[in-house]
C-alpha positions as a LaTeX table, in Angstrom:
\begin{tabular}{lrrr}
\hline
Residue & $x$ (\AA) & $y$ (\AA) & $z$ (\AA) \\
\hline
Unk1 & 14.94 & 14.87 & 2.60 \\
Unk2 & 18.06 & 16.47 & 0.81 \\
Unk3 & 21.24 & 15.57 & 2.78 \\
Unk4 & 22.83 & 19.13 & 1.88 \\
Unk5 & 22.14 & 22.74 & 1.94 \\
Unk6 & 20.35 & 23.30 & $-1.48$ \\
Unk7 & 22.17 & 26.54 & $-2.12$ \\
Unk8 & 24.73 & 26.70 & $-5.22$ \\
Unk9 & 27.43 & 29.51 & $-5.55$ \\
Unk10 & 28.05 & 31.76 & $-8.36$ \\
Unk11 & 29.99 & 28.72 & $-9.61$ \\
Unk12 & 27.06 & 26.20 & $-9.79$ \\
Unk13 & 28.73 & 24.57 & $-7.02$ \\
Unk14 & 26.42 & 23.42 & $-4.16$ \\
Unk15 & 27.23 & 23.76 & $-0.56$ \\
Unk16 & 28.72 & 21.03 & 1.26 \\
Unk17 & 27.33 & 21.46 & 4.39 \\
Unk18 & 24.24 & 19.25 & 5.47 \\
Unk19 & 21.09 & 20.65 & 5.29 \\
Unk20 & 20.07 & 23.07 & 7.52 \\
Unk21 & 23.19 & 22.54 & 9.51 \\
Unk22 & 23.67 & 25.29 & 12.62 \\
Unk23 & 20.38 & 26.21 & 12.30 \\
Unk24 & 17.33 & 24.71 & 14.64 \\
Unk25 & 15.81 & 22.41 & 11.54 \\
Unk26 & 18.38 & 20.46 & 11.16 \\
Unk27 & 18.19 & 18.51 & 8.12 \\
Unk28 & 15.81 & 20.35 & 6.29 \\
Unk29 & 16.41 & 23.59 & 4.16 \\
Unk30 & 19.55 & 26.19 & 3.74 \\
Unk31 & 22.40 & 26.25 & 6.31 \\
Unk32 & 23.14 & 28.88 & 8.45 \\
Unk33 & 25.32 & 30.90 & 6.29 \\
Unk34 & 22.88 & 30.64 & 3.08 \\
Unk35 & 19.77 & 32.13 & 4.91 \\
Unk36 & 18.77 & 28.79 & 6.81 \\
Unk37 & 18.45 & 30.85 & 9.89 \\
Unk38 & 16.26 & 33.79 & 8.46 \\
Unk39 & 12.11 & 33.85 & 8.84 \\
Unk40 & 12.31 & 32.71 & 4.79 \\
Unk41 & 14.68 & 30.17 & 5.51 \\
Unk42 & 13.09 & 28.20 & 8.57 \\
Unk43 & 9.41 & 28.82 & 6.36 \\
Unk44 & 11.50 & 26.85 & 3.49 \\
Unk45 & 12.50 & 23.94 & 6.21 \\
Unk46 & 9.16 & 23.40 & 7.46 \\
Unk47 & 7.63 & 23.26 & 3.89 \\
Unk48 & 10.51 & 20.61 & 2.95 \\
Unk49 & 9.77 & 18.74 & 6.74 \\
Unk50 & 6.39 & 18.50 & 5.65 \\
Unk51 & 7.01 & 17.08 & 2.52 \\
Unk52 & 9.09 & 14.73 & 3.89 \\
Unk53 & 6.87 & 13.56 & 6.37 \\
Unk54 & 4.17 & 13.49 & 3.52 \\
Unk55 & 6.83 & 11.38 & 1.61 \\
Unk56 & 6.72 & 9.13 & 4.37 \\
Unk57 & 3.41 & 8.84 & 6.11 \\
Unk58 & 1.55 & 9.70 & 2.90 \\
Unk59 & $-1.56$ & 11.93 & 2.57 \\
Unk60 & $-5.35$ & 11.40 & 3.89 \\
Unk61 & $-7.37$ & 10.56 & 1.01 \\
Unk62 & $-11.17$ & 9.66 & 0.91 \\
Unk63 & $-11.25$ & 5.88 & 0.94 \\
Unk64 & $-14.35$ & 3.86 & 1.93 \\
Unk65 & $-13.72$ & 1.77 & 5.28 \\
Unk66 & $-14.13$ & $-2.08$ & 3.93 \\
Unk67 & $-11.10$ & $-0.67$ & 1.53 \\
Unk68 & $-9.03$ & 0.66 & 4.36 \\
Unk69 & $-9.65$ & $-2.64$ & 6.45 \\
Unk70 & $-8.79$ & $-4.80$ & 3.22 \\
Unk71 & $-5.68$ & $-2.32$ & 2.35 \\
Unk72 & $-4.33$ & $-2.94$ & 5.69 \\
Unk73 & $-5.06$ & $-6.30$ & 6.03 \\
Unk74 & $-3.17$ & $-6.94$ & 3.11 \\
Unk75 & $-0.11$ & $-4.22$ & 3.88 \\
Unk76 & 0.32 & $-5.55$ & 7.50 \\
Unk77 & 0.30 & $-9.58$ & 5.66 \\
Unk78 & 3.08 & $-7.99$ & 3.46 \\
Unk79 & 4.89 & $-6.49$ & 6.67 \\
Unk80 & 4.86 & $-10.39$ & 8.75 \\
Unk81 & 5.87 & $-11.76$ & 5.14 \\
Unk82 & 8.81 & $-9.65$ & 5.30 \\
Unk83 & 9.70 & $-9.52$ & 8.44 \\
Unk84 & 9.69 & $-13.74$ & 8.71 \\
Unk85 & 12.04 & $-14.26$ & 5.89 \\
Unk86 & 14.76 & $-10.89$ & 7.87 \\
Unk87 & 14.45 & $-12.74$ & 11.43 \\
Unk88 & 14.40 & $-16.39$ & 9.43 \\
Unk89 & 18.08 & $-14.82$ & 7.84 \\
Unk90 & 19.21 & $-13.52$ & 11.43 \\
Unk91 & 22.04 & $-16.37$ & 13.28 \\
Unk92 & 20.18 & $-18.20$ & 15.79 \\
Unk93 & 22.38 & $-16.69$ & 18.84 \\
Unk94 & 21.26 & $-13.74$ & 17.31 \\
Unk95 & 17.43 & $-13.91$ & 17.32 \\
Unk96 & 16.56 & $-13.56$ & 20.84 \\
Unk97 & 16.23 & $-9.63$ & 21.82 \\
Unk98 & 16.78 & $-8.67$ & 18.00 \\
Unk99 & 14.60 & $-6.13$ & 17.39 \\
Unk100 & 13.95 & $-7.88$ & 13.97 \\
Unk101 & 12.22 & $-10.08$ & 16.16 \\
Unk102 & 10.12 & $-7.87$ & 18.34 \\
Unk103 & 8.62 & $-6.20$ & 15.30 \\
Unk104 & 7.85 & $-9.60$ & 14.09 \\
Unk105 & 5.85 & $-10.39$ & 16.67 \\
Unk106 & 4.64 & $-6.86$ & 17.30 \\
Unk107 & 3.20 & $-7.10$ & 13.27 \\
Unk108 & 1.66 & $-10.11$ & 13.88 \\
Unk109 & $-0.45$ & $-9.72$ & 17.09 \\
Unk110 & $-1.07$ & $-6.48$ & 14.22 \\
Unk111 & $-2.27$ & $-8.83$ & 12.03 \\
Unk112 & $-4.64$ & $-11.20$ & 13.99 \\
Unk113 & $-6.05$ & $-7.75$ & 15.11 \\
Unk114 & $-6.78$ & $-6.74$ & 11.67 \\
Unk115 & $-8.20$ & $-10.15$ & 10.39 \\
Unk116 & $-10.30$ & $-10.70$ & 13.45 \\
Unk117 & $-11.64$ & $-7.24$ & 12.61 \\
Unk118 & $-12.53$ & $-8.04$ & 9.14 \\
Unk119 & $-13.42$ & $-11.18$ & 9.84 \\
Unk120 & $-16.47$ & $-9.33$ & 12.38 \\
Unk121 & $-17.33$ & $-6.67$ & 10.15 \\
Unk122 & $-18.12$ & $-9.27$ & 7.37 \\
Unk123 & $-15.32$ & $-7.97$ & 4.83 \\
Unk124 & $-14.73$ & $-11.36$ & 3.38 \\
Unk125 & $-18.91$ & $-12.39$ & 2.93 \\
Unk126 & $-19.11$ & $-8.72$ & 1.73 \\
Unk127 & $-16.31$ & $-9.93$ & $-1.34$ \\
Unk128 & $-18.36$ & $-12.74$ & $-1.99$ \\
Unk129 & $-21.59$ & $-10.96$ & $-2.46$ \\
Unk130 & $-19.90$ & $-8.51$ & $-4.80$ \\
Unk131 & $-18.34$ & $-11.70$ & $-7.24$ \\
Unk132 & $-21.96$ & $-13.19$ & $-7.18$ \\
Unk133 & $-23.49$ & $-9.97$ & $-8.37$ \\
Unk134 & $-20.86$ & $-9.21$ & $-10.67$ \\
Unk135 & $-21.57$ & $-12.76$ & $-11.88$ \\
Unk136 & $-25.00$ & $-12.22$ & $-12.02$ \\
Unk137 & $-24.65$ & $-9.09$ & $-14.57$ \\
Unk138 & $-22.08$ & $-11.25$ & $-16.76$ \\
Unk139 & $-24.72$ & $-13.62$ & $-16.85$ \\
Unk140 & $-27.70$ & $-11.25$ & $-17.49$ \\
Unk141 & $-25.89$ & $-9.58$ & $-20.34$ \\
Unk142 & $-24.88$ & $-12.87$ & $-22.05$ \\
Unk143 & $-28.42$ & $-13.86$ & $-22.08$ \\
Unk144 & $-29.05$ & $-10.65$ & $-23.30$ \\
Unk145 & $-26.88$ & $-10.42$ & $-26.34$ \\
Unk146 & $-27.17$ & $-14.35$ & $-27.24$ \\
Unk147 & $-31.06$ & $-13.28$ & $-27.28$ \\
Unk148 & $-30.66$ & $-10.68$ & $-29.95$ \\
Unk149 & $-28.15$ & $-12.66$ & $-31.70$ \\
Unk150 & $-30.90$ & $-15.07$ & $-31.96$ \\
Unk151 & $-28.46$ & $-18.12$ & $-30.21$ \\
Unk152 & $-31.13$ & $-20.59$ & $-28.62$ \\
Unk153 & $-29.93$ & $-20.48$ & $-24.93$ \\
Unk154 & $-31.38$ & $-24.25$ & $-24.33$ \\
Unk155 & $-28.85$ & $-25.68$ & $-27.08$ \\
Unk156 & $-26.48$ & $-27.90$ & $-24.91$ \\
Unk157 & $-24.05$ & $-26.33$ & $-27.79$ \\
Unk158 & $-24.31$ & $-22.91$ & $-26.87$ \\
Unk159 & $-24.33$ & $-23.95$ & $-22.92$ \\
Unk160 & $-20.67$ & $-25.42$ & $-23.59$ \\
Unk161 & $-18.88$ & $-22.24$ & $-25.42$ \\
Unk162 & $-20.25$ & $-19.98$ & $-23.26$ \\
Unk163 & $-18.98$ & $-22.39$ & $-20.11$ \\
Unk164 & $-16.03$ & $-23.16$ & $-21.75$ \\
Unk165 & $-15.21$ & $-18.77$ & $-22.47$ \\
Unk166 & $-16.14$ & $-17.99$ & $-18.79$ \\
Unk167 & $-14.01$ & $-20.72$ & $-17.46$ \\
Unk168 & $-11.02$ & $-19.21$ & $-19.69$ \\
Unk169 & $-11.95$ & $-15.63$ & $-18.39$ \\
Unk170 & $-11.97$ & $-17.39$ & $-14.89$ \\
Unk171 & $-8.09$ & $-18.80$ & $-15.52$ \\
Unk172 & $-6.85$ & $-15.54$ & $-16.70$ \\
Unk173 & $-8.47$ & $-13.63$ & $-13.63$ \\
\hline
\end{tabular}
């Protein structure tokens, strides 16, 4: 959202009136007197209204629905986090009624919601399964290209480095 009319005089100048000010989109688009009142005008407010509320509420997109669960799982976490440490800052006269507060609590009743959800639809056993298989091909293609090296996979040797290598992997993950 621009905070001004976006039209410039001959000068370069911009207006200083607020966007779309006398006009019925207030805060979006030209003022009255630069065309914010004219069918091009209001078109031009709704097109920067939407992109606004685009800008704010961002756009669909295709996402599968274990992601959306886990994205908002994790975004409404992120929301408690932060909303804990505002009310935690807040004096304690001050905490009662405070808004601060109510969304607090609001986010977290949010929150047991959304992990009692994924807790029902299996999202965390699904995670699991996925490591395990992903662990499984790791495996299958070490065996695989210690094979054609010719590496003996019974040597206790070989057992170690590779051990040793996935544990590093492991701490850098």
């Amino acid at each position: 959202m621009t905070d001004r009319c976006p039209a410039t005089a001959r000068t370069g100048e911009r207006c200083k009136l607020p966007a779309g000010w006398g006009t019925d989109h207030n805060g979006h688009g030209l003022c009255r007197f630069h065309g914010g009142c004219s069918p091009g005008g209001r078109k031009q407010a709704e097109r920067l209204a939407a992109e606004d509320a685009v800008a704010t509420l961002g756009l669909p997109r295709d996402i599968e629905p274990h992601v959306a669960l886990e994205e908002e799982l994790w975004r409404t976490a992120g929301h408690v986090e932060w909303l804990g440490a505002e009310v935690a800052k807040l004096p304690a006269q001050r905490v009662t009624g405070s808004p601060l507060l109510s969304l607090y609590e609001r986010e977290r009743r949010h929150l047991l919601q959304v992990s009692r959800t994924a807790l029902d639809v299996g999202l965390e056993e699904r995670r699991v399964r996925i490591v395990e298989q992903v662990g499984e091909a790791v495996a299958t293609a070490l065996r695989g290209v210690l094979t054609e090296l010719g590496v003996p996979l019974d040597d206790p040797r070989t057992q170690e480095i590779v051990v040793r290598h996935l544990r590093a992997l492991e701490a850098a993950a």
